[in-house]
Coordinates of C-alpha atoms and ligand atoms in Angstrom, one line a residue:
M1 CA 70.0 139.5 -145.4
I2 CA 72.3 142.6 -145.0
T3 CA 72.7 145.2 -147.7
V4 CA 75.6 147.6 -147.5
S5 CA 76.8 150.2 -150.0
A6 CA 80.1 152.1 -150.4
P7 CA 80.9 155.1 -152.7
G8 CA 83.2 155.4 -155.6
K9 CA 85.8 158.1 -155.5
L10 CA 87.5 160.9 -157.4
M11 CA 91.1 161.9 -156.8
L12 CA 91.2 165.7 -156.5
L13 CA 94.9 166.4 -156.2
G14 CA 98.1 164.6 -155.3
E15 CA 98.0 161.4 -157.3
H16 CA 101.3 159.5 -157.6
A17 CA 102.9 161.7 -154.9
V18 CA 100.6 160.0 -152.4
V19 CA 102.2 156.6 -153.2
Y20 CA 105.6 158.1 -152.0
G21 CA 104.1 159.3 -148.6
Y22 CA 102.9 162.8 -149.6
P23 CA 99.3 163.9 -148.9
C24 CA 96.4 163.9 -151.4
L25 CA 92.9 165.1 -151.6
V26 CA 90.1 162.7 -152.5
T27 CA 86.3 162.9 -152.5
A28 CA 83.5 160.3 -152.4
V29 CA 81.0 160.3 -155.3
D30 CA 77.3 159.4 -155.4
K31 CA 78.0 156.4 -157.7
R32 CA 77.8 153.4 -155.2
L33 CA 78.5 149.8 -155.1
Y34 CA 76.0 147.5 -153.2
V35 CA 76.8 144.3 -151.5
E36 CA 74.1 141.9 -150.2
A37 CA 75.3 139.2 -147.8
E38 CA 73.4 136.3 -146.1
I39 CA 74.2 133.0 -144.4
I40 CA 73.1 130.1 -146.6
D41 CA 72.4 126.5 -145.9
A42 CA 75.0 125.1 -148.4
N43 CA 78.4 123.5 -148.4
E44 CA 80.1 126.3 -150.4
D45 CA 79.9 130.1 -150.6
D46 CA 77.9 131.6 -153.5
I47 CA 79.4 134.7 -155.0
I48 CA 77.3 136.6 -157.6
T49 CA 79.0 139.5 -159.2
P50 CA 77.8 141.0 -162.5
Q51 CA 81.3 142.6 -163.1
V52 CA 83.9 139.8 -163.3
K53 CA 86.6 142.1 -162.0
E54 CA 84.8 142.5 -158.7
S55 CA 84.6 138.8 -157.9
R56 CA 88.3 138.6 -157.0
F57 CA 87.9 141.3 -154.5
V58 CA 84.8 139.7 -153.0
L59 CA 86.5 136.2 -152.9
E60 CA 89.7 137.5 -151.3
T61 CA 87.8 139.6 -148.8
L62 CA 85.5 136.6 -147.8
S63 CA 88.3 134.2 -147.4
Y64 CA 90.4 136.7 -145.4
F65 CA 87.4 137.5 -143.2
K66 CA 86.4 133.8 -142.6
E67 CA 90.0 132.9 -141.6
K68 CA 90.6 135.8 -139.4
F69 CA 87.3 135.5 -137.5
N70 CA 87.1 131.7 -137.7
I71 CA 83.7 131.6 -139.6
R72 CA 82.5 128.3 -140.8
S73 CA 79.1 129.1 -142.3
S74 CA 78.6 129.4 -146.0
I75 CA 77.7 132.9 -147.3
R76 CA 76.0 134.2 -150.3
I77 CA 77.3 137.6 -151.6
K78 CA 75.7 139.5 -154.4
T79 CA 77.0 142.8 -155.8
R80 CA 75.5 145.4 -158.0
G81 CA 76.7 148.9 -158.8
D82 CA 75.7 152.3 -160.1
F83 CA 78.8 152.4 -162.2
S84 CA 81.0 150.2 -164.4
H85 CA 84.7 149.7 -163.5
Q86 CA 85.5 151.2 -166.9
V87 CA 85.4 154.8 -165.8
G88 CA 87.9 154.5 -162.9
L89 CA 85.7 155.6 -160.1
G90 CA 86.9 152.9 -157.7
S91 CA 84.6 150.0 -157.9
S92 CA 87.2 147.6 -156.6
S93 CA 87.9 149.5 -153.4
A94 CA 84.2 150.2 -152.9
V95 CA 83.2 146.5 -153.3
T96 CA 86.0 145.4 -150.9
V97 CA 84.9 148.0 -148.2
A98 CA 81.2 147.2 -148.7
T99 CA 81.9 143.4 -148.4
F100 CA 83.9 143.8 -145.2
E101 CA 81.1 146.0 -143.6
A102 CA 78.3 143.6 -144.7
L103 CA 80.2 140.7 -143.1
N104 CA 80.9 142.8 -140.0
I105 CA 77.2 143.5 -139.6
L106 CA 76.2 139.9 -140.5
F107 CA 78.3 138.4 -137.8
N108 CA 77.8 141.3 -135.3
L109 CA 81.4 142.0 -134.8
S110 CA 81.2 145.8 -134.1
L111 CA 84.4 146.4 -136.1
S112 CA 85.4 150.1 -136.3
K113 CA 85.7 152.1 -139.5
K114 CA 89.5 152.1 -139.0
E115 CA 89.5 148.3 -138.8
I116 CA 87.3 148.1 -141.9
F117 CA 89.8 150.4 -143.7
D118 CA 92.9 148.4 -142.5
M119 CA 91.5 145.0 -143.6
S120 CA 90.2 146.4 -146.9
Y121 CA 93.6 148.1 -147.7
H122 CA 95.3 144.8 -146.9
V123 CA 93.1 142.9 -149.3
T124 CA 93.4 145.4 -152.1
L125 CA 97.2 145.3 -151.7
L126 CA 97.2 141.5 -151.9
I127 CA 95.4 141.7 -155.3
Q128 CA 97.0 144.8 -156.8
G129 CA 100.4 144.8 -155.2
V130 CA 100.6 148.6 -155.2
G131 CA 98.6 151.6 -154.2
S132 CA 98.2 154.2 -151.4
G133 CA 94.8 153.1 -150.2
F134 CA 93.3 156.6 -150.9
D135 CA 90.2 155.0 -152.6
V136 CA 89.7 152.4 -149.8
A137 CA 89.9 155.3 -147.2
V138 CA 87.2 157.5 -148.8
A139 CA 85.0 154.5 -149.6
T140 CA 85.1 153.9 -145.8
T141 CA 84.7 157.4 -144.4
G142 CA 83.0 159.2 -147.3
G143 CA 83.3 163.0 -147.6
T144 CA 86.4 164.7 -148.8
L145 CA 89.7 163.6 -147.2
C146 CA 93.3 164.8 -146.9
Y147 CA 94.9 161.4 -147.0
V148 CA 98.3 160.0 -146.3
K149 CA 99.3 156.5 -147.5
G150 CA 98.3 153.6 -145.2
G151 CA 95.7 155.8 -143.3
V152 CA 98.5 157.6 -141.5
E153 CA 96.4 160.7 -141.9
M154 CA 92.7 160.8 -142.8
E155 CA 91.4 164.2 -142.2
T156 CA 87.9 165.0 -143.3
L157 CA 87.6 168.5 -144.8
S158 CA 84.6 170.5 -144.0
L159 CA 83.3 171.5 -147.4
S160 CA 79.8 172.7 -148.2
N161 CA 80.4 173.2 -151.9
L162 CA 82.7 171.6 -154.4
P163 CA 81.7 172.6 -158.0
L164 CA 83.3 170.0 -160.1
I165 CA 82.7 168.6 -163.6
V166 CA 83.9 165.1 -164.5
G167 CA 84.9 164.2 -168.1
Y168 CA 85.6 160.6 -169.1
S169 CA 88.3 160.2 -171.8
G170 CA 86.9 157.1 -173.2
V171 CA 90.0 155.1 -172.4
K172 CA 90.2 152.7 -169.5
A173 CA 93.4 153.5 -167.5
D174 CA 95.7 150.7 -166.3
T175 CA 96.4 152.1 -162.8
P176 CA 99.1 149.5 -161.7
L177 CA 101.0 150.0 -165.0
Y178 CA 101.1 153.8 -164.5
I179 CA 102.2 153.4 -160.8
R180 CA 105.0 151.2 -162.1
K181 CA 105.9 153.7 -164.9
V182 CA 106.4 156.4 -162.3
S183 CA 108.3 154.1 -160.0
E184 CA 110.7 153.2 -162.8
A185 CA 111.2 157.0 -163.5
F186 CA 111.7 157.5 -159.7
K187 CA 114.5 154.9 -159.7
Q188 CA 116.3 156.6 -162.6
R189 CA 115.7 160.2 -161.7
K190 CA 115.2 160.3 -158.0
N191 CA 116.1 163.9 -157.4
E192 CA 114.0 165.3 -160.2
M193 CA 111.0 163.1 -159.2
T194 CA 111.3 164.0 -155.5
T195 CA 111.3 167.7 -156.5
L196 CA 108.1 167.1 -158.5
F197 CA 106.4 165.2 -155.6
E198 CA 107.4 167.9 -153.2
S199 CA 105.8 170.6 -155.4
I200 CA 102.6 168.5 -155.6
S201 CA 102.6 168.2 -151.9
V202 CA 102.9 172.0 -151.4
L203 CA 100.0 172.6 -153.8
V204 CA 97.9 170.0 -152.1
K205 CA 98.2 171.7 -148.8
K206 CA 97.4 175.1 -150.3
A207 CA 94.5 173.8 -152.3
K208 CA 93.1 172.2 -149.1
E209 CA 92.8 175.7 -147.5
F210 CA 91.4 177.3 -150.6
L211 CA 88.7 174.6 -151.0
I212 CA 87.7 175.0 -147.4
S213 CA 87.5 178.8 -147.8
E214 CA 85.7 178.4 -151.1
N215 CA 88.3 180.4 -152.9
F216 CA 87.8 178.4 -156.1
K217 CA 89.7 180.7 -158.4
E218 CA 92.9 180.0 -156.4
A219 CA 92.1 176.3 -156.0
G220 CA 91.5 176.0 -159.6
A221 CA 94.9 177.5 -160.5
L222 CA 96.4 174.8 -158.4
F223 CA 94.4 172.1 -160.1
T224 CA 95.9 173.2 -163.5
E225 CA 99.4 173.5 -161.8
N226 CA 99.0 169.9 -160.6
H227 CA 98.1 168.8 -164.2
T228 CA 101.3 170.4 -165.5
I229 CA 103.3 168.4 -163.0
L230 CA 101.5 165.2 -163.9
Q231 CA 102.5 165.9 -167.5
K232 CA 106.1 166.2 -166.4
L233 CA 105.7 162.8 -164.6
G234 CA 104.7 161.4 -168.0
V235 CA 101.2 160.1 -167.1
S236 CA 99.0 162.4 -169.1
T237 CA 97.7 161.5 -172.6
P238 CA 96.7 163.7 -175.6
I239 CA 93.0 163.3 -175.0
L240 CA 93.4 164.2 -171.3
D241 CA 95.4 167.2 -172.2
T242 CA 92.9 168.3 -174.8
M243 CA 90.0 168.0 -172.5
V244 CA 91.9 170.0 -169.8
A245 CA 92.8 172.7 -172.3
A246 CA 89.2 172.9 -173.7
S247 CA 87.8 173.3 -170.1
L248 CA 90.3 176.1 -169.4
E249 CA 89.5 177.9 -172.7
A250 CA 85.8 177.6 -171.9
G251 CA 86.4 179.4 -168.6
A252 CA 87.0 176.7 -165.9
W253 CA 88.9 177.9 -162.8
G254 CA 91.2 175.0 -163.3
A255 CA 91.4 171.5 -164.7
K256 CA 93.5 168.3 -164.4
L257 CA 93.5 164.6 -165.0
S258 CA 92.2 162.6 -162.0
G259 CA 93.9 159.3 -161.0
A260 CA 96.8 157.4 -162.3
G261 CA 96.7 159.0 -165.8
G262 CA 96.7 157.0 -169.1
G263 CA 93.0 157.5 -169.5
D264 CA 89.9 157.5 -167.2
C265 CA 88.7 160.9 -166.1
M266 CA 89.7 164.6 -165.9
I267 CA 88.0 167.0 -163.6
A268 CA 87.4 170.8 -163.8
L269 CA 86.6 173.2 -161.1
V270 CA 83.9 175.4 -162.6
D271 CA 81.6 178.3 -161.6
N272 CA 78.0 177.2 -161.9
E273 CA 77.3 179.9 -164.5
K274 CA 79.9 178.4 -166.8
K275 CA 79.0 174.7 -166.3
Q276 CA 77.2 174.2 -169.5
T277 CA 79.8 175.9 -171.6
V278 CA 82.6 173.9 -170.1
E279 CA 80.7 170.6 -170.4
N280 CA 80.0 171.4 -174.1
A281 CA 83.7 172.2 -174.6
I282 CA 84.7 168.8 -173.1
R283 CA 82.1 167.0 -175.3
K284 CA 83.2 168.8 -178.4
V285 CA 86.8 167.4 -178.0
G286 CA 85.5 163.9 -177.5
G287 CA 85.0 163.6 -173.8
E288 CA 81.9 162.2 -172.1
I289 CA 80.4 164.1 -169.1
I290 CA 79.8 161.9 -166.1
E291 CA 77.2 163.4 -163.8
V292 CA 78.3 163.0 -160.2
K293 CA 77.7 164.5 -156.8
V294 CA 80.8 164.7 -154.7
N295 CA 81.5 164.8 -151.0
T296 CA 78.9 162.0 -150.4
S297 CA 78.5 159.5 -147.5
G298 CA 80.9 156.5 -146.8
V299 CA 80.1 152.9 -146.3
T300 CA 76.7 152.4 -144.9
Q301 CA 74.0 149.8 -144.3
E302 CA 71.0 150.2 -146.6
K303 CA 67.5 149.9 -145.1
Ligands
PMV401 O1 93.7 155.5 -161.2 P1 93.0 155.8 -159.9 O2 91.9 156.6 -160.0 O3 92.8 154.5 -159.2 O4 94.1 156.6 -159.1 C1 95.4 156.1 -158.8 C2 96.1 157.1 -157.9 C3 97.6 156.9 -157.6 O5 98.1 157.8 -156.8 C4 98.4 156.8 -158.9 C5 97.8 155.5 -157.0 C6 97.3 155.3 -155.6 O6 97.0 154.2 -155.2 O7 97.3 156.3 -154.8

């Protein structure tokens, strides 16, 4: 039996704009999704997923893989995770990448990371219809990436420190709905939306350099600026805005929503000395602190 794990993710900067071809920054987190795969003596595959949502991704991955590589054996796949899909840390992309890698190892195919990414992105698009693939990319490579849609660019940033706090809003975000919302607005107000995406792209590039040089004060200001643009895109919510404002008041370098908007998480860049104060401020306005380590490893076989 093969066991493989892949990490969840956090969008740092550039959400939505990345769907339109602009770069984003994304980091892998230490909440992982585990996939066990083995060949079984049975007439049918056996898929065991505690989270119903994951079974579609596993089923689609398995059928795509079996057809592409002409596999006839029956396979048992079992998943388990360090996190629920509720908080929006990317369990669907992680389970897809981990399943492909487990099958890759099980059948000795020596597929490259790029091939795993391409196939996983294809499968997630089949199911979700929309998306840049940023989550699939970082589940594959791990670390922190500057990413352009479709894997056109996947540059690993060399970071030794990324002092982030994550606050969950208590609301599950509907990512495809918010992607569609932005796409409707884009159709109606193309020039205005393009200007907003371009400003996001400028700050993503600047933030990348500030994060590498550990100039967190400047990077933080860009996080907050990105949040203001996301408000203009119409994807923030009162609870996310309140959590962001509370973090800034408590002394964070910067804060923003993370992901599609409409719920899920916000992130704040915070000096270690102020961590407790900012976390308390987030809790006080109704947010839940999610303890995560960032910049962690990509898809990997477990011992
Ligand atoms: O809601 P999340 O954390 O899956 O992030 C979505 C980010 C978008 O840019 C809105 C969509 C995408 O696929 O890039």
